[in-house]
Short mmCIF file of C-alpha atoms in Angstrom, two decimals:
data_model
loop_
_atom_site.label_atom_id
_atom_site.label_comp_id
_atom_site.label_asym_id
_atom_site.label_seq_id
_atom_site.Cartn_x
_atom_site.Cartn_y
_atom_site.Cartn_z
CA GLY O 1 72.28 3.69 -46.20
CA GLU O 2 70.70 5.91 -43.63
CA SER O 3 67.75 7.90 -44.88
CA VAL O 4 64.89 10.05 -43.87
CA GLY O 5 61.73 9.41 -45.81
CA LEU O 6 58.21 10.68 -46.15
CA HIS O 7 55.03 8.68 -46.67
CA LEU O 8 53.03 11.14 -48.81
CA PRO O 9 54.51 13.01 -51.73
CA THR O 10 51.50 15.37 -52.06
CA LEU O 11 48.95 16.51 -49.53
CA SER O 12 45.93 18.52 -50.65
CA VAL O 13 43.83 20.31 -48.05
CA GLN O 14 41.19 22.99 -47.90
CA GLU O 15 41.93 26.37 -46.39
CA GLY O 16 41.24 26.29 -42.68
CA ASP O 17 41.86 22.55 -42.31
CA ASN O 18 44.62 21.17 -40.17
CA SER O 19 47.49 19.53 -42.06
CA ILE O 20 49.68 16.70 -40.91
CA ILE O 21 52.90 15.86 -42.71
CA ASN O 22 54.74 12.72 -41.69
CA CYS O 23 58.35 11.64 -41.82
CA ALA O 24 60.20 8.46 -40.93
CA TYR O 25 63.86 8.41 -40.02
CA SER O 26 66.23 5.51 -39.76
CA ASN O 27 69.16 6.72 -37.65
CA SER O 28 68.26 6.02 -34.04
CA ALA O 29 71.32 7.99 -32.92
CA SER O 30 70.04 11.26 -34.39
CA ASP O 31 69.27 13.76 -31.68
CA TYR O 32 68.00 16.81 -33.52
CA PHE O 33 65.28 17.18 -36.11
CA ILE O 34 64.13 20.12 -38.15
CA TRP O 35 61.22 20.91 -40.44
CA TYR O 36 61.83 23.22 -43.40
CA LYS O 37 59.44 24.86 -45.83
CA GLN O 38 60.60 25.47 -49.37
CA GLU O 39 58.71 27.61 -51.82
CA SER O 40 59.36 27.31 -55.52
CA GLY O 41 62.73 28.71 -56.53
CA LYS O 42 63.74 29.58 -52.99
CA GLY O 43 65.94 28.14 -50.28
CA PRO O 44 64.54 26.15 -47.35
CA GLN O 45 63.00 28.19 -44.56
CA PHE O 46 63.29 27.00 -40.97
CA ILE O 47 59.91 26.21 -39.42
CA ILE O 48 60.48 24.37 -36.18
CA ASP O 49 62.92 21.99 -34.59
CA ILE O 50 62.93 19.42 -31.82
CA ARG O 51 65.56 17.58 -29.87
CA SER O 52 65.40 13.94 -29.03
CA ASN O 53 64.80 14.59 -25.32
CA MET O 54 61.37 16.01 -26.21
CA ASP O 55 58.34 14.45 -27.84
CA LYS O 56 56.41 17.59 -28.68
CA ARG O 57 57.16 21.19 -29.45
CA GLN O 58 54.78 23.94 -30.44
CA GLY O 59 55.27 27.09 -32.43
CA GLN O 60 52.92 29.55 -34.01
CA ARG O 61 50.27 27.38 -35.76
CA VAL O 62 52.77 24.52 -36.01
CA THR O 63 53.49 21.55 -33.80
CA VAL O 64 56.19 18.94 -34.22
CA LEU O 65 55.77 15.50 -32.69
CA LEU O 66 58.61 13.06 -32.25
CA ASN O 67 58.10 9.37 -31.59
CA LYS O 68 61.51 7.83 -31.00
CA THR O 69 60.08 4.36 -30.46
CA VAL O 70 58.99 4.08 -34.06
CA LYS O 71 61.37 6.73 -35.39
CA HIS O 72 58.61 8.94 -36.65
CA LEU O 73 58.33 12.70 -36.93
CA SER O 74 55.30 14.76 -37.86
CA LEU O 75 54.51 18.39 -38.57
CA GLN O 76 51.05 19.66 -37.79
CA ILE O 77 49.88 22.94 -39.26
CA ALA O 78 46.73 24.40 -37.76
CA ALA O 79 44.24 26.38 -39.82
CA THR O 80 46.19 25.88 -43.02
CA GLN O 81 46.33 28.91 -45.28
CA PRO O 82 47.05 29.26 -49.02
CA GLY O 83 50.40 30.80 -48.08
CA ASP O 84 51.35 27.50 -46.49
CA SER O 85 51.45 25.86 -49.92
CA ALA O 86 55.02 24.69 -50.44
CA VAL O 87 57.22 21.62 -50.19
CA TYR O 88 58.00 20.57 -46.64
CA PHE O 89 61.15 18.68 -45.74
CA CYS O 90 62.09 17.00 -42.53
CA ALA O 91 65.80 16.88 -41.78
CA GLU O 92 67.77 14.80 -39.37
CA ASN O 93 71.03 15.80 -37.74
CA THR O 94 73.16 12.70 -38.05
CA GLY O 95 76.11 14.19 -36.18
CA PHE O 96 78.73 16.88 -36.77
CA GLN O 97 75.94 19.22 -37.90
CA LYS O 98 75.31 17.14 -41.04
CA LEU O 99 71.69 17.14 -42.11
CA VAL O 100 69.98 14.38 -44.04
CA PHE O 101 66.86 15.61 -45.76
CA GLY O 102 63.73 13.63 -46.43
CA THR O 103 62.23 13.35 -49.89
CA GLY O 104 59.73 16.15 -49.29
CA THR O 105 55.94 16.53 -49.24
CA ARG O 106 54.15 19.03 -51.39
CA LEU O 107 51.32 20.74 -49.52
CA LEU O 108 48.57 22.21 -51.71
CA VAL O 109 46.07 24.44 -49.98
CA SER O 110 42.86 25.23 -51.84
CA PRO O 111 40.95 28.40 -50.97
CA GLY A 1 68.70 37.93 -37.74
CA ALA A 2 70.47 34.89 -39.23
CA VAL A 3 70.31 35.95 -42.85
CA VAL A 4 72.27 34.15 -45.53
CA SER A 5 72.64 35.55 -49.02
CA GLN A 6 73.82 34.00 -52.26
CA HIS A 7 75.10 35.59 -55.42
CA PRO A 8 74.23 35.30 -58.19
CA SER A 9 70.65 34.10 -57.94
CA ARG A 10 70.72 32.84 -61.50
CA VAL A 11 73.55 32.15 -63.90
CA ILE A 12 73.66 30.78 -67.41
CA CYS A 13 77.00 29.71 -68.82
CA LYS A 14 78.46 27.81 -71.72
CA SER A 15 79.72 24.29 -71.37
CA GLY A 16 83.37 24.20 -70.35
CA THR A 17 83.41 27.46 -68.45
CA SER A 18 83.72 27.93 -64.69
CA VAL A 19 81.16 29.56 -62.45
CA LYS A 20 81.64 30.97 -58.96
CA ILE A 21 78.81 31.18 -56.45
CA GLU A 22 79.13 33.22 -53.27
CA CYS A 23 77.47 32.53 -49.94
CA ARG A 24 77.49 35.16 -47.22
CA SER A 25 76.23 35.25 -43.67
CA LEU A 26 75.03 38.82 -43.21
CA ASP A 27 74.53 39.18 -39.49
CA PHE A 28 76.42 36.38 -37.82
CA GLN A 29 79.72 34.61 -38.02
CA ALA A 30 79.45 31.28 -39.74
CA THR A 31 82.11 28.90 -38.58
CA THR A 32 80.61 26.19 -40.74
CA MET A 33 79.01 26.47 -44.17
CA PHE A 34 77.38 23.77 -46.18
CA TRP A 35 76.76 23.41 -49.90
CA TYR A 36 73.79 21.49 -51.22
CA ARG A 37 72.57 20.62 -54.68
CA GLN A 38 68.92 20.14 -55.55
CA PHE A 39 67.64 18.75 -58.83
CA PRO A 40 64.05 19.48 -59.90
CA LYS A 41 61.43 17.88 -57.69
CA GLN A 42 64.09 16.24 -55.55
CA SER A 43 65.42 16.78 -52.08
CA LEU A 44 68.54 18.61 -51.04
CA MET A 45 71.73 16.60 -51.24
CA LEU A 46 74.74 17.69 -49.21
CA MET A 47 77.81 18.21 -51.36
CA ALA A 48 80.37 19.42 -48.86
CA THR A 49 80.95 20.95 -45.47
CA SER A 50 83.43 23.75 -45.02
CA ASN A 51 84.90 25.20 -41.87
CA GLU A 52 86.51 28.61 -41.87
CA GLY A 53 90.20 28.39 -42.58
CA SER A 54 90.32 24.69 -43.37
CA LYS A 55 89.72 22.42 -46.34
CA ALA A 56 86.21 21.38 -47.18
CA THR A 57 84.96 17.88 -46.48
CA TYR A 58 83.22 16.43 -49.50
CA GLU A 59 80.45 13.87 -49.50
CA GLN A 60 80.95 10.58 -51.27
CA GLY A 61 80.61 10.91 -55.01
CA VAL A 62 81.25 14.66 -55.12
CA GLU A 63 84.38 15.56 -57.09
CA LYS A 64 86.47 17.98 -55.08
CA ASP A 65 88.43 19.07 -58.14
CA LYS A 66 85.25 19.96 -59.96
CA PHE A 67 83.48 21.70 -57.11
CA LEU A 68 86.04 23.96 -55.48
CA ILE A 69 85.05 25.35 -52.12
CA ASN A 70 86.75 28.18 -50.30
CA HIS A 71 85.77 29.41 -46.84
CA ALA A 72 88.26 32.17 -46.32
CA SER A 73 86.37 34.20 -43.74
CA LEU A 74 83.66 33.78 -41.14
CA THR A 75 81.10 35.38 -43.42
CA LEU A 76 81.97 34.13 -46.90
CA SER A 77 82.21 30.81 -48.65
CA THR A 78 82.48 30.29 -52.38
CA LEU A 79 81.66 27.35 -54.60
CA THR A 80 83.30 27.22 -58.02
CA VAL A 81 81.94 24.79 -60.56
CA THR A 82 84.86 24.15 -62.88
CA SER A 83 84.49 23.11 -66.51
CA ALA A 84 80.74 23.07 -66.16
CA HIS A 85 78.65 20.70 -68.24
CA PRO A 86 74.89 20.52 -68.82
CA GLU A 87 74.55 17.80 -66.20
CA ASP A 88 75.83 20.29 -63.61
CA SER A 89 72.71 22.37 -64.17
CA SER A 90 70.96 22.44 -60.83
CA PHE A 91 69.85 24.58 -57.89
CA TYR A 92 72.79 25.16 -55.57
CA ILE A 93 71.98 26.15 -52.00
CA CYS A 94 74.30 27.08 -49.18
CA SER A 95 73.64 27.13 -45.47
CA ALA A 96 75.54 28.47 -42.52
CA SER A 97 75.67 27.81 -38.82
CA GLU A 98 77.31 29.48 -35.89
CA ARG A 99 79.93 27.88 -33.71
CA SER A 100 78.67 24.70 -32.01
CA ALA A 101 75.13 25.43 -33.14
CA ASP A 102 72.89 22.85 -34.78
CA THR A 103 70.61 25.21 -36.63
CA GLN A 104 71.48 25.83 -40.26
CA TYR A 105 70.24 28.94 -42.00
CA PHE A 106 69.81 28.60 -45.71
CA GLY A 107 70.52 30.98 -48.53
CA PRO A 108 68.01 31.65 -51.31
CA GLY A 109 69.80 29.39 -53.76
CA THR A 110 71.51 29.85 -57.13
CA ARG A 111 70.00 28.43 -60.30
CA LEU A 112 72.80 27.28 -62.60
CA THR A 113 72.04 26.49 -66.22
CA VAL A 114 74.84 25.15 -68.39
CA LEU A 115 74.19 25.31 -72.11
#
C-alpha cells in the first residue's frame, strides 16, 4: 500500500548543531506535505508545510525541502535546542484531506 | 488561533464498559474532524473522517460499530469506544480542519487504559 517512511528512527545531535530529518513518500499524486512535532504524551504540533509546486519553504529556524523527482522530503532545524527534542513525523495529503503519517524520527538534543 | 481540545485527557475503565471522548475546535468551525489512534512508539493511524452532519467514513479494518463517531456541530465531534477491551488501550487523537482547508490542527490526545 501507499506509505510514507523515514530512514532514521533516532537522531542524536549536540545543542547548536543543525539537524536534518528525512522522509520518503510513495504517492506521486500527493500535493501537500506537513511536518509535525510530537512531544511525549501530547498531540502533534504543526511545524511547517509545503505544497508540491514548491521545492523549498522556510520558517523560523526550520526549512522543508521537497524533491518530487525522488519523492523525498526533509526537515532542517537550525541551531537545534534541547526543546527541539521530540518525535518528528512527516505527513502526506493523499487527497480529500486524508493524511498518511510516516513512522517518525526521534530527535535527541544533548546540551 | 486554531486550538483543538480533547476531553478527558486520561481515562481508565473496566473491560466491557463504554468510553466517550470529546473533541472541540475552540476558535474555528471545523467542517471536518479526524480521529487517529497511536500505539506506543508508533505513528498515528487514521481511524475515521467525519464531516459535520453526516456519517463518518471509517478506514479499512476499523469497526464502525465499536468506534462510534458523532459530529453533530461545527465545533464538536465525539468518539465512543463501546465494550472496551484491553487491546483498545491506546492514545486517541483528534484533529480538525476548516472548510476546504488542508491544514489539520490536532488535539492534545486522550490516553485510554482498559483494565
